[in-house]
Coordinates of C-alpha atoms in Angstrom, one line a residue:
X1 CA -37.4 -28.9 -38.9
X2 CA -34.2 -29.0 -40.9
X3 CA -30.8 -27.3 -40.6
X4 CA -29.4 -25.2 -43.4
X5 CA -25.8 -24.1 -43.4
X6 CA -25.0 -20.5 -44.4
X7 CA -21.4 -19.5 -43.8
X8 CA -20.6 -20.2 -40.2
X9 CA -24.2 -20.3 -38.9
X10 CA -26.8 -23.0 -38.9
X11 CA -30.3 -21.8 -39.7
X12 CA -33.3 -23.6 -38.2
X13 CA -35.9 -24.1 -41.0
X14 CA -39.5 -25.2 -40.5
X15 CA -41.9 -26.5 -43.2
X16 CA -45.5 -27.5 -43.3
X17 CA -48.2 -28.0 -45.9
X18 CA -48.4 -29.7 -49.2
X19 CA -44.9 -29.9 -50.9
X20 CA -46.6 -29.6 -54.3
X21 CA -48.2 -26.2 -53.5
X22 CA -46.7 -22.7 -54.1
X23 CA -44.1 -21.9 -51.4
X24 CA -44.9 -19.0 -49.0
X25 CA -41.7 -18.1 -47.0
X26 CA -42.5 -16.1 -43.8
X27 CA -39.6 -14.0 -42.6
X28 CA -39.8 -12.7 -39.0
X29 CA -38.6 -9.4 -37.6
X30 CA -36.7 -8.1 -34.5
X31 CA -36.7 -9.4 -31.8
X32 CA -39.0 -12.2 -32.9
X33 CA -38.4 -15.8 -34.1
X34 CA -40.3 -17.9 -36.6
X35 CA -42.9 -18.6 -33.9
X36 CA -44.4 -15.1 -34.3
X37 CA -46.0 -16.5 -37.5
X38 CA -47.7 -19.5 -35.8
X39 CA -51.3 -18.3 -36.3
X40 CA -50.8 -17.1 -39.8
X41 CA -49.0 -20.3 -40.8
X42 CA -51.8 -22.4 -39.4
X43 CA -54.3 -20.5 -41.7
X44 CA -52.1 -20.9 -44.8
X45 CA -50.7 -24.4 -44.6
X46 CA -53.8 -26.1 -46.1
X47 CA -53.4 -23.9 -49.3
X48 CA -49.6 -23.5 -49.6
X49 CA -46.3 -25.0 -48.6
X50 CA -45.3 -22.7 -45.7
X51 CA -41.6 -22.2 -44.9
X52 CA -40.2 -20.3 -41.9
X53 CA -36.8 -20.0 -40.4
X54 CA -35.1 -18.3 -37.5
X55 CA -32.7 -15.6 -38.8
X56 CA -29.1 -15.8 -37.6
X57 CA -28.7 -15.1 -33.9
X58 CA -32.4 -15.7 -33.2
X59 CA -34.4 -18.6 -31.8
X60 CA -32.8 -22.0 -32.6
X61 CA -30.4 -20.6 -35.3
X62 CA -26.9 -20.0 -34.3
X63 CA -25.2 -16.6 -34.1
X64 CA -22.1 -15.7 -36.2
X65 CA -18.7 -15.7 -34.5
X66 CA -18.1 -12.2 -35.8
X67 CA -20.8 -9.7 -34.6
X68 CA -20.1 -7.7 -37.8
X69 CA -21.6 -10.5 -39.8
X70 CA -25.2 -9.1 -39.5
X71 CA -24.9 -7.0 -42.6
X72 CA -27.3 -7.3 -45.5
X73 CA -24.8 -9.4 -47.6
X74 CA -24.9 -12.1 -44.9
X75 CA -28.7 -11.8 -44.4
X76 CA -29.4 -12.1 -48.1
X77 CA -27.0 -15.0 -48.4
X78 CA -29.0 -16.7 -45.6
X79 CA -32.3 -16.1 -47.5
X80 CA -30.7 -17.6 -50.7
X81 CA -29.5 -20.6 -48.8
X82 CA -33.0 -21.3 -47.4
X83 CA -34.6 -20.9 -50.9
X84 CA -32.0 -23.2 -52.4
X85 CA -32.7 -25.8 -49.7
X86 CA -36.4 -25.6 -50.2
X87 CA -35.9 -26.5 -53.8
X88 CA -38.7 -24.4 -55.4
X89 CA -37.8 -22.4 -58.4
X90 CA -39.5 -19.3 -56.9
X91 CA -41.1 -18.4 -53.6
X92 CA -43.6 -15.9 -52.4
X93 CA -41.8 -13.9 -49.7
X94 CA -43.6 -12.3 -46.7
X95 CA -41.6 -10.2 -44.3
X96 CA -42.4 -8.3 -41.1
X97 CA -40.2 -5.6 -39.6
X98 CA -36.6 -6.7 -40.2
X99 CA -37.9 -9.5 -42.3
X100 CA -39.5 -6.8 -44.5
X101 CA -36.3 -4.9 -44.7
X102 CA -34.5 -8.0 -45.9
X103 CA -37.2 -8.6 -48.5
X104 CA -36.9 -5.1 -49.9
X105 CA -33.1 -5.5 -50.0
X106 CA -33.5 -8.9 -51.8
X107 CA -35.7 -7.1 -54.5
X108 CA -32.7 -4.9 -55.2
X109 CA -30.2 -7.7 -55.7
X110 CA -30.0 -9.4 -59.1
X111 CA -28.7 -12.6 -57.6
X112 CA -31.9 -13.4 -55.7
X113 CA -34.8 -11.3 -56.9
X114 CA -35.4 -13.7 -59.8
X115 CA -36.3 -16.3 -57.2
X116 CA -39.1 -14.2 -55.8
X117 CA -42.6 -14.7 -57.3
X118 CA -44.1 -11.9 -55.1
X119 CA -43.3 -10.0 -51.9
X120 CA -45.7 -9.0 -49.1
X121 CA -44.3 -6.4 -46.7
X122 CA -45.6 -5.7 -43.2
X123 CA -43.8 -2.8 -41.6
X124 CA -42.6 -0.4 -44.2
X125 CA -40.1 0.0 -47.1
X126 CA -36.5 -1.0 -47.2
X127 CA -33.5 1.0 -46.2
X128 CA -32.8 2.1 -49.8
X129 CA -36.3 3.5 -50.1
X130 CA -36.2 5.1 -46.6
X131 CA -32.9 6.8 -47.4
X132 CA -34.4 8.2 -50.6
X133 CA -37.4 9.4 -48.6
X134 CA -35.1 11.1 -46.1
X135 CA -33.3 13.0 -48.8
X136 CA -36.2 14.0 -50.9
X137 CA -39.4 13.9 -48.7
X138 CA -41.1 16.9 -47.2
X139 CA -39.1 18.2 -44.2
X140 CA -42.2 17.9 -42.0
X141 CA -42.8 14.3 -43.0
X142 CA -39.1 13.4 -42.7
X143 CA -39.0 14.9 -39.2
X144 CA -42.0 13.0 -38.1
X145 CA -40.5 9.7 -39.4
X146 CA -37.2 10.4 -37.6
X147 CA -39.2 11.0 -34.4
X148 CA -40.9 7.6 -34.7
X149 CA -37.6 6.0 -35.5
X150 CA -35.9 7.2 -32.3
X151 CA -34.9 3.7 -31.2
X152 CA -32.5 3.3 -34.2
X153 CA -30.3 6.0 -32.7
X154 CA -30.7 4.5 -29.2
X155 CA -29.5 1.1 -30.4
X156 CA -26.3 2.6 -31.7
X157 CA -25.3 3.7 -28.1
X158 CA -22.8 1.3 -26.5
X159 CA -23.6 -0.7 -23.3
X160 CA -27.0 0.9 -22.5
X161 CA -29.1 -1.2 -25.0
X162 CA -27.4 -4.4 -23.7
X163 CA -28.3 -3.4 -20.2
X164 CA -31.9 -2.7 -21.1
X165 CA -32.2 -6.1 -22.8
X166 CA -30.9 -7.8 -19.7
X167 CA -33.4 -6.0 -17.5
X168 CA -36.5 -4.1 -18.6
X169 CA -36.9 -4.5 -22.4
X170 CA -38.2 -8.1 -22.4
X171 CA -41.1 -7.1 -20.2
X172 CA -41.8 -4.0 -22.3
X173 CA -41.9 -6.0 -25.5
X174 CA -44.2 -8.6 -24.0
X175 CA -46.7 -5.9 -23.1
X176 CA -46.5 -4.1 -26.5
X177 CA -47.6 -7.0 -28.7
X178 CA -51.2 -6.0 -29.3
X179 CA -52.1 -9.6 -28.4
X180 CA -51.7 -11.7 -25.3
X181 CA -48.4 -13.5 -24.9
X182 CA -48.6 -17.2 -25.7
X183 CA -46.2 -20.1 -25.8
X184 CA -43.6 -19.4 -28.5
X185 CA -44.1 -15.6 -28.6
X186 CA -42.3 -13.9 -27.1
X187 CA -39.8 -16.7 -27.4
X188 CA -37.9 -18.1 -24.4
X189 CA -34.8 -16.7 -26.1
X190 CA -36.1 -13.2 -26.2
X191 CA -33.3 -11.5 -24.2
X192 CA -30.6 -13.3 -26.1
X193 CA -32.3 -12.6 -29.4
X194 CA -32.6 -8.9 -28.5
X195 CA -28.9 -8.7 -27.7
X196 CA -27.8 -10.4 -30.9
X197 CA -30.2 -8.4 -33.0
X198 CA -28.8 -5.1 -31.9
X199 CA -26.1 -5.8 -34.5
X200 CA -28.7 -5.7 -37.3
X201 CA -29.1 -2.0 -36.5
X202 CA -25.4 -1.3 -35.8
X203 CA -24.2 -3.0 -38.9
X204 CA -26.8 -1.7 -41.4
X205 CA -28.2 1.6 -40.0
X206 CA -28.9 4.5 -40.0
X207 CA -27.7 5.1 -43.6
X208 CA -27.2 1.5 -44.8
X209 CA -29.3 2.2 -47.9
X210 CA -27.9 5.6 -48.8
X211 CA -26.7 6.0 -52.4
X212 CA -28.2 2.7 -53.6
X213 CA -30.9 2.5 -56.2
X214 CA -34.3 2.5 -54.5
X215 CA -36.2 1.3 -57.6
X216 CA -37.9 -2.1 -57.4
X217 CA -38.0 -4.4 -60.5
X218 CA -41.2 -5.9 -61.9
X219 CA -41.9 -8.1 -58.9
X220 CA -45.5 -7.9 -57.5
X221 CA -45.3 -6.1 -54.2
X222 CA -48.1 -6.0 -51.6
X223 CA -47.5 -3.3 -48.9
X224 CA -49.7 -4.0 -45.8
X225 CA -49.9 -0.9 -43.7
X226 CA -50.8 -1.3 -40.0
X227 CA -52.5 2.0 -39.4
X228 CA -51.7 2.0 -35.7
X229 CA -48.0 1.2 -36.1
X230 CA -46.1 3.6 -33.9
X231 CA -42.8 3.2 -35.8
X232 CA -43.8 4.0 -39.4
X233 CA -45.6 7.1 -40.8
X234 CA -48.2 7.0 -43.6
X235 CA -46.0 9.5 -45.6
X236 CA -43.1 7.1 -45.7
X237 CA -45.4 4.2 -46.8
X238 CA -47.2 6.4 -49.4
X239 CA -43.9 7.2 -51.0
X240 CA -43.3 3.6 -51.9
X241 CA -45.4 4.0 -55.0
X242 CA -42.6 6.0 -56.6
X243 CA -40.3 3.0 -56.5
X244 CA -42.4 -0.1 -57.0
X245 CA -44.3 -0.2 -60.4
X246 CA -46.4 -3.2 -59.4
X247 CA -47.6 -2.2 -56.0
X248 CA -50.7 -3.1 -54.1
X249 CA -51.1 -0.9 -50.9
X250 CA -53.5 -2.3 -48.3
X251 CA -54.3 -1.4 -44.8
X252 CA -55.2 -3.1 -41.5
X253 CA -56.5 -1.2 -38.5
X254 CA -54.1 -2.6 -35.9
X255 CA -50.7 -2.1 -34.5
X256 CA -47.1 -3.2 -35.3
X257 CA -47.6 -6.9 -34.7
X258 CA -50.5 -7.2 -37.1
X259 CA -49.9 -11.0 -37.7
X260 CA -50.5 -11.5 -34.0
X261 CA -53.4 -9.2 -33.4
X262 CA -55.3 -9.9 -36.7
X263 CA -53.8 -13.1 -38.1
X264 CA -57.0 -14.0 -40.0
X265 CA -56.8 -10.7 -41.9
X266 CA -53.1 -11.0 -42.6
X267 CA -53.4 -14.6 -43.8
X268 CA -56.3 -13.6 -46.0
X269 CA -54.3 -10.8 -47.6
X270 CA -51.3 -13.1 -48.2
X271 CA -53.4 -15.8 -49.7
X272 CA -55.2 -13.5 -52.0
X273 CA -52.0 -11.9 -53.2
X274 CA -50.1 -15.2 -53.7
X275 CA -53.0 -16.7 -55.6
X276 CA -53.3 -13.6 -57.8
X277 CA -49.5 -13.8 -58.5
X278 CA -50.1 -17.4 -59.5
X279 CA -52.7 -16.4 -62.0
X280 CA -56.0 -16.2 -60.1
X281 CA -58.3 -13.2 -60.7
X282 CA -57.7 -10.3 -58.3
X283 CA -60.0 -10.1 -55.3
X284 CA -62.0 -7.0 -54.6
X285 CA -59.4 -6.0 -52.0
X286 CA -56.6 -6.3 -54.5
X287 CA -58.5 -4.4 -57.1
X288 CA -59.2 -1.6 -54.6
X289 CA -55.5 -1.5 -53.7
X290 CA -54.6 -0.8 -57.3
X291 CA -57.4 1.5 -58.3
X292 CA -56.9 5.1 -59.3
X293 CA -58.8 8.2 -58.1
X294 CA -59.4 9.6 -54.7
X295 CA -61.9 6.9 -53.9
X296 CA -60.7 4.5 -56.6
X297 CA -62.0 1.0 -56.1
X298 CA -63.9 1.8 -52.9
X299 CA -67.3 0.3 -52.5
X300 CA -69.8 2.9 -51.3
X301 CA -73.3 2.1 -50.1
X302 CA -75.8 5.0 -50.0
X303 CA -79.4 4.9 -48.8
X304 CA -81.9 7.3 -50.2
X305 CA -79.8 7.5 -53.3
X306 CA -82.7 7.9 -55.7
X307 CA -82.9 11.7 -55.3
X308 CA -81.6 14.8 -53.5
X309 CA -78.5 14.5 -51.4
X310 CA -78.2 10.8 -51.8
X311 CA -78.2 11.0 -55.6
X312 CA -75.7 13.8 -55.6
X313 CA -73.4 11.9 -53.2
X314 CA -73.6 8.7 -55.3
X315 CA -72.6 10.6 -58.4
X316 CA -69.8 12.4 -56.6
X317 CA -68.2 9.2 -55.3
X318 CA -68.6 7.5 -58.7
X319 CA -66.9 10.5 -60.4
X320 CA -63.9 9.9 -58.1
X321 CA -63.5 6.2 -58.9
X322 CA -65.8 4.5 -56.4
X323 CA -68.2 1.7 -57.1
X324 CA -71.6 2.7 -55.7
X325 CA -74.7 0.9 -54.5
X326 CA -77.7 3.2 -55.0
X327 CA -80.3 2.0 -52.5
X328 CA -83.7 3.5 -52.2
X329 CA -87.2 2.5 -51.2
X330 CA -88.2 3.4 -54.8
X331 CA -86.5 0.7 -56.9
X332 CA -87.2 2.6 -60.1
X333 CA -85.5 5.7 -58.7
X334 CA -82.5 3.6 -57.6
X335 CA -82.2 2.1 -61.1
X336 CA -82.4 5.5 -62.8
X337 CA -79.6 6.7 -60.5
X338 CA -77.4 3.7 -61.1
X339 CA -78.0 3.8 -64.9
X340 CA -77.2 7.5 -65.1
X341 CA -73.9 7.0 -63.3
X342 CA -72.9 4.4 -65.9
X343 CA -74.1 6.5 -68.9
X344 CA -73.0 10.0 -67.8
X345 CA -69.9 9.2 -65.8
X346 CA -68.8 5.9 -67.1
X347 CA -68.8 4.7 -63.5
X348 CA -69.9 1.5 -61.9
X349 CA -73.1 1.5 -59.9
X350 CA -75.7 -1.0 -58.7
X351 CA -79.4 -0.5 -57.7
X352 CA -81.1 -2.0 -54.7
X353 CA -84.4 -1.6 -53.0
X354 CA -84.7 -1.4 -49.2
X355 CA -86.9 0.2 -46.6
X356 CA -84.4 1.3 -44.0
X357 CA -87.1 1.4 -41.3
X358 CA -87.6 -2.4 -41.5
X359 CA -84.9 -4.4 -39.7
X360 CA -85.5 -7.6 -41.7
X361 CA -85.1 -5.8 -45.0
X362 CA -82.0 -4.1 -43.8
X363 CA -80.5 -7.4 -42.7
X364 CA -81.3 -9.0 -46.0
X365 CA -80.0 -5.9 -47.8
X366 CA -76.6 -5.9 -46.0
X367 CA -76.2 -9.6 -46.3
X368 CA -76.8 -9.5 -50.1
X369 CA -74.5 -6.5 -50.6
X370 CA -71.7 -8.2 -48.7
X371 CA -72.2 -11.5 -50.5
X372 CA -72.4 -10.0 -54.0
X373 CA -70.0 -7.0 -53.8
X374 CA -68.0 -7.4 -50.6
X375 CA -67.8 -5.4 -47.4
X376 CA -68.4 -1.7 -48.2
X377 CA -65.6 0.8 -47.5
X378 CA -68.0 3.7 -47.0
X379 CA -71.7 3.7 -45.9
X380 CA -73.8 6.8 -46.2
X381 CA -77.0 6.6 -44.1
X382 CA -78.9 9.3 -45.9
X383 CA -82.5 8.1 -46.2
X384 CA -84.9 10.4 -44.3
X385 CA -88.4 11.8 -44.1
X386 CA -90.1 14.8 -42.5
X387 CA -93.4 15.5 -40.8
X388 CA -94.1 19.3 -40.5
X389 CA -96.5 20.9 -38.0
X390 CA -96.8 21.7 -34.3
X391 CA -96.1 19.0 -31.7
X392 CA -99.7 18.8 -30.6
X393 CA -100.8 18.1 -34.1
X394 CA -98.4 15.2 -34.6
X395 CA -100.0 11.7 -34.3
X396 CA -98.3 8.7 -32.7
X397 CA -97.9 7.3 -36.2
X398 CA -96.2 10.5 -37.4
X399 CA -93.7 10.0 -34.6
X400 CA -93.3 6.3 -35.2
X401 CA -92.6 6.6 -38.9
X402 CA -90.2 9.5 -38.5
X403 CA -88.1 7.8 -35.9
X404 CA -88.3 4.4 -37.7
X405 CA -86.8 6.0 -40.9
X406 CA -84.6 8.8 -39.6
X407 CA -83.2 7.1 -36.5
X408 CA -83.7 3.3 -36.8
X409 CA -82.7 3.4 -40.4
X410 CA -79.3 4.9 -39.3
X411 CA -79.0 2.4 -36.4
X412 CA -79.6 -0.5 -38.8
X413 CA -77.0 0.7 -41.3
X414 CA -74.4 1.4 -38.7
X415 CA -75.0 -1.8 -36.8
X416 CA -75.0 -4.2 -39.8
X417 CA -72.3 -2.6 -42.0
X418 CA -70.2 -1.4 -39.0
X419 CA -69.9 -5.0 -37.7
X420 CA -68.8 -6.2 -41.1
X421 CA -66.2 -3.4 -41.4
X422 CA -64.8 -4.3 -37.9
X423 CA -64.6 -8.0 -38.7
X424 CA -62.8 -7.3 -42.0
X425 CA -60.2 -5.3 -40.1
X426 CA -59.3 -2.9 -42.9
X427 CA -61.1 0.1 -41.5
X428 CA -63.9 2.1 -43.3
X429 CA -66.1 5.1 -42.9
X430 CA -69.7 5.7 -41.9
X431 CA -71.5 8.9 -42.8
X432 CA -74.8 9.7 -41.1
X433 CA -76.8 12.6 -42.7
X434 CA -78.5 14.6 -40.0
X435 CA -79.5 18.3 -40.3
X436 CA -79.3 21.7 -38.9
X437 CA -82.4 20.5 -37.0
X438 CA -80.1 18.3 -34.9
X439 CA -79.1 21.3 -32.8
X440 CA -81.7 23.9 -33.7
X441 CA -85.0 23.6 -31.9
X442 CA -88.1 23.9 -34.1
X443 CA -91.7 24.4 -33.3
X444 CA -92.7 23.1 -36.7
X445 CA -90.4 20.0 -37.0
X446 CA -90.4 18.4 -33.5
X447 CA -90.3 14.8 -34.6
X448 CA -87.8 15.5 -37.4
X449 CA -85.5 17.6 -35.1
X450 CA -85.7 14.9 -32.3
X451 CA -84.7 12.1 -34.7
X452 CA -81.8 14.1 -36.2
X453 CA -80.5 15.1 -32.8
X454 CA -80.4 11.4 -31.9
X455 CA -78.5 10.7 -35.1
X456 CA -75.9 13.2 -34.1
X457 CA -75.5 11.7 -30.7
X458 CA -75.4 8.2 -32.1
X459 CA -72.6 9.3 -34.5
X460 CA -70.6 10.8 -31.6
X461 CA -70.9 7.5 -29.6
X462 CA -69.9 5.4 -32.6
X463 CA -67.0 7.6 -33.5
X464 CA -65.6 7.0 -30.0
X465 CA -66.2 3.3 -30.1
X466 CA -65.1 2.4 -33.6
X467 CA -62.2 4.8 -34.1
X468 CA -59.7 2.3 -32.6
X469 CA -60.7 -0.2 -35.3
X470 CA -59.9 2.3 -38.1
X471 CA -63.6 3.1 -38.8
X472 CA -64.3 6.8 -39.0
X473 CA -67.8 8.2 -38.3
X474 CA -69.0 11.5 -39.6
X475 CA -72.3 13.3 -39.0
X476 CA -73.3 15.8 -41.8
X477 CA -75.6 18.6 -40.7
X478 CA -76.9 20.6 -43.7
X479 CA -79.0 23.7 -43.4
X480 CA -81.7 24.4 -46.0
X481 CA -80.9 22.5 -49.2
X482 CA -82.9 22.7 -52.5
X483 CA -84.1 19.1 -52.6
X484 CA -87.5 17.5 -52.8
X485 CA -87.9 16.7 -49.1
X486 CA -90.3 19.6 -48.5
X487 CA -92.6 18.4 -51.4
X488 CA -92.4 14.8 -50.1
X489 CA -93.0 15.7 -46.4
X490 CA -96.2 15.0 -44.4
X491 CA -97.9 18.1 -43.1
X492 CA -100.3 18.3 -40.2
X493 CA -101.6 21.5 -41.9
X494 CA -101.4 21.3 -45.7
X495 CA -101.3 25.1 -45.8
X496 CA -97.6 24.8 -44.7
X497 CA -96.6 22.9 -47.8
X498 CA -96.4 25.7 -50.4
X499 CA -94.3 28.0 -48.3
X500 CA -91.9 25.2 -47.4
X501 CA -91.4 24.0 -51.0
X502 CA -91.0 27.6 -52.3
X503 CA -88.6 28.4 -49.4
X504 CA -86.2 25.6 -50.2
X505 CA -86.3 26.3 -53.9
X506 CA -85.5 30.0 -53.3
X507 CA -82.6 29.0 -51.0
X508 CA -80.8 27.8 -54.1
X509 CA -78.3 25.6 -52.3
X510 CA -77.9 22.5 -54.5
X511 CA -77.4 19.0 -53.0
X512 CA -74.2 18.6 -55.0
X513 CA -72.5 21.0 -52.6
X514 CA -73.5 18.9 -49.7
X515 CA -72.1 15.9 -51.6
X516 CA -68.8 17.7 -51.9
X517 CA -68.8 18.2 -48.1
X518 CA -69.4 14.5 -47.6
X519 CA -66.5 13.5 -49.7
X520 CA -64.2 16.0 -48.0
X521 CA -65.3 14.8 -44.6
X522 CA -64.5 11.2 -45.4
X523 CA -61.1 12.1 -46.8
X524 CA -60.3 14.1 -43.7
X525 CA -62.2 11.9 -41.2
X526 CA -64.1 14.8 -39.8
X527 CA -66.5 14.3 -36.9
X528 CA -69.3 16.9 -37.3
X529 CA -69.7 18.9 -40.5
X530 CA -72.3 21.7 -40.6
X531 CA -73.1 22.6 -44.1
X532 CA -73.9 26.1 -45.6
X533 CA -74.2 29.4 -43.9
X534 CA -77.3 28.7 -41.7
X535 CA -75.9 25.3 -40.8
X536 CA -72.5 26.7 -39.6
X537 CA -74.1 29.7 -37.8
X538 CA -76.7 27.4 -36.1
X539 CA -74.0 25.0 -35.0
X540 CA -71.8 27.7 -33.6
X541 CA -74.7 29.4 -31.8
X542 CA -76.0 26.2 -30.4
X543 CA -72.6 25.7 -28.7
X544 CA -72.3 29.3 -27.6
X545 CA -75.8 30.0 -26.4
X546 CA -78.5 27.2 -26.5
X547 CA -80.9 29.7 -24.9
X548 CA -80.5 32.0 -28.0
X549 CA -81.4 29.0 -30.2
X550 CA -84.6 28.4 -28.2
X551 CA -85.4 32.1 -28.4
X552 CA -85.1 32.0 -32.2
X553 CA -87.4 29.0 -32.3
X554 CA -90.1 30.9 -30.3
X555 CA -89.6 33.9 -32.5
X556 CA -90.1 32.0 -35.7
X557 CA -93.2 30.4 -34.2
X558 CA -94.6 33.8 -33.2
X559 CA -94.0 35.1 -36.8
X560 CA -96.1 32.2 -38.1
X561 CA -98.7 32.6 -35.4
X562 CA -99.0 36.0 -33.7
X563 CA -101.2 34.6 -31.0
X564 CA -98.2 32.9 -29.6
X565 CA -96.1 36.1 -29.3
X566 CA -96.8 36.5 -25.6
X567 CA -95.8 33.0 -24.6
X568 CA -92.1 33.8 -24.0
X569 CA -90.9 32.6 -20.7
X570 CA -88.3 35.1 -19.2
X571 CA -87.7 32.8 -16.2
X572 CA -86.0 30.1 -18.3
X573 CA -82.3 30.0 -17.5
X574 CA -81.1 26.8 -19.1

């Protein structure tokens, strides 16, 4: 530790790591101290020279004699004094909460921005940008942000905030961290730091940035959005792109104190960005954060992508900027799909072979994909087969193969890639392709319907479990779609084949329309998506009257086999 003088305050500055490495300066927020960065600093110090300091009035640093000396002029002077004491020509600044506000303000000041090699912001834009958003943003978005920023007005009130910090607020802060309290955070000085820090708000807010230029110079800026942060809206963060020409926008599925709850993810993002600013190639995460298009830079893995819905979905994602892994049991079909994406769309696609029914192949497949291309952002578990015929004509092998592909294939994809998404901490999306058969009983597709109903329930369970980690789960339930599934199905009575193939062809509903529903569902994070008229009617009727759905199943069976017409059971009530 060293002391750095700035005006009438003494700043406690802490350094670790190799003095010859690039300097990463971690700036804490309110009501924290430098100790909030302990976990992140421990992960960075072997690769960088890590510098932290307690801002004026916090931790071991002294408070100014005049409580009015918490304005940005003084705060930026403190930052400049620390950078000068460190002796590096430029530093990579990282700020959280009020540290982030100071970083944004520093970018707008000619006297110090030339000392910043890059800036990583956790917690939102600066006051200049927020003021511009308040004046020009959509009224609904501005109103929502004002609602989330209620505490700013509360801190302007005399006496009551001081009373709260002397009584209940320290306990509330300790319970809101998103991580267990540990020595050093919250600091032993929390109550005093909270009282002193009130003047950050009273001196600079609510309109401290009004009328100032919100534009950011050509300094690389990484904006890390904590998707569960209760204080900042996505609309405010999305607007930052208007002001920062060199912006990388990344997301972590966690709360306000991301560096405490997910330190390994935060440290990884900081390290990637600093190394890129120093000249290293951009990581996949950084390339994704800069890519254009609705799904620009996203990595999408699709099973059964050699034909039908899988192929149409692969092409649709590629057309919107995604990199696509086309996986299929037929490697030649997968290669044709990937090659066509490159030739027709100018997109990026890779081919892979896998039998989704085999757990060892799926484990190798997922491991290889993650190793070579990274953790996928979106996984579409689409591969499926059908066995057609009455239940009593199905063999045990018919059942086993149908469930292995249609259900176990989805389980494998969700388990392996879902675990990787959760560990990465940046969220993601899983799409499971089921069917109208998931909620419409059928006397000719008992194994298929059973497997698809299980996929729907699995999707509901996963959506509840993974939602808190920023991973959306959608189940797609198409009705009759004009694909080759009927021609490739197994039939217990081959006389059924011609009618099934012709029926799907006459339906005339192309798989490209299902693909459009899939992309829309991912964008909107929808839970259950019935597709086309019969899919939507069937889903609605299954919820309104399951008995009617069973009646329709018996009716269709009677049409195919008149001998069964008298088998209705009027006593059934469920």
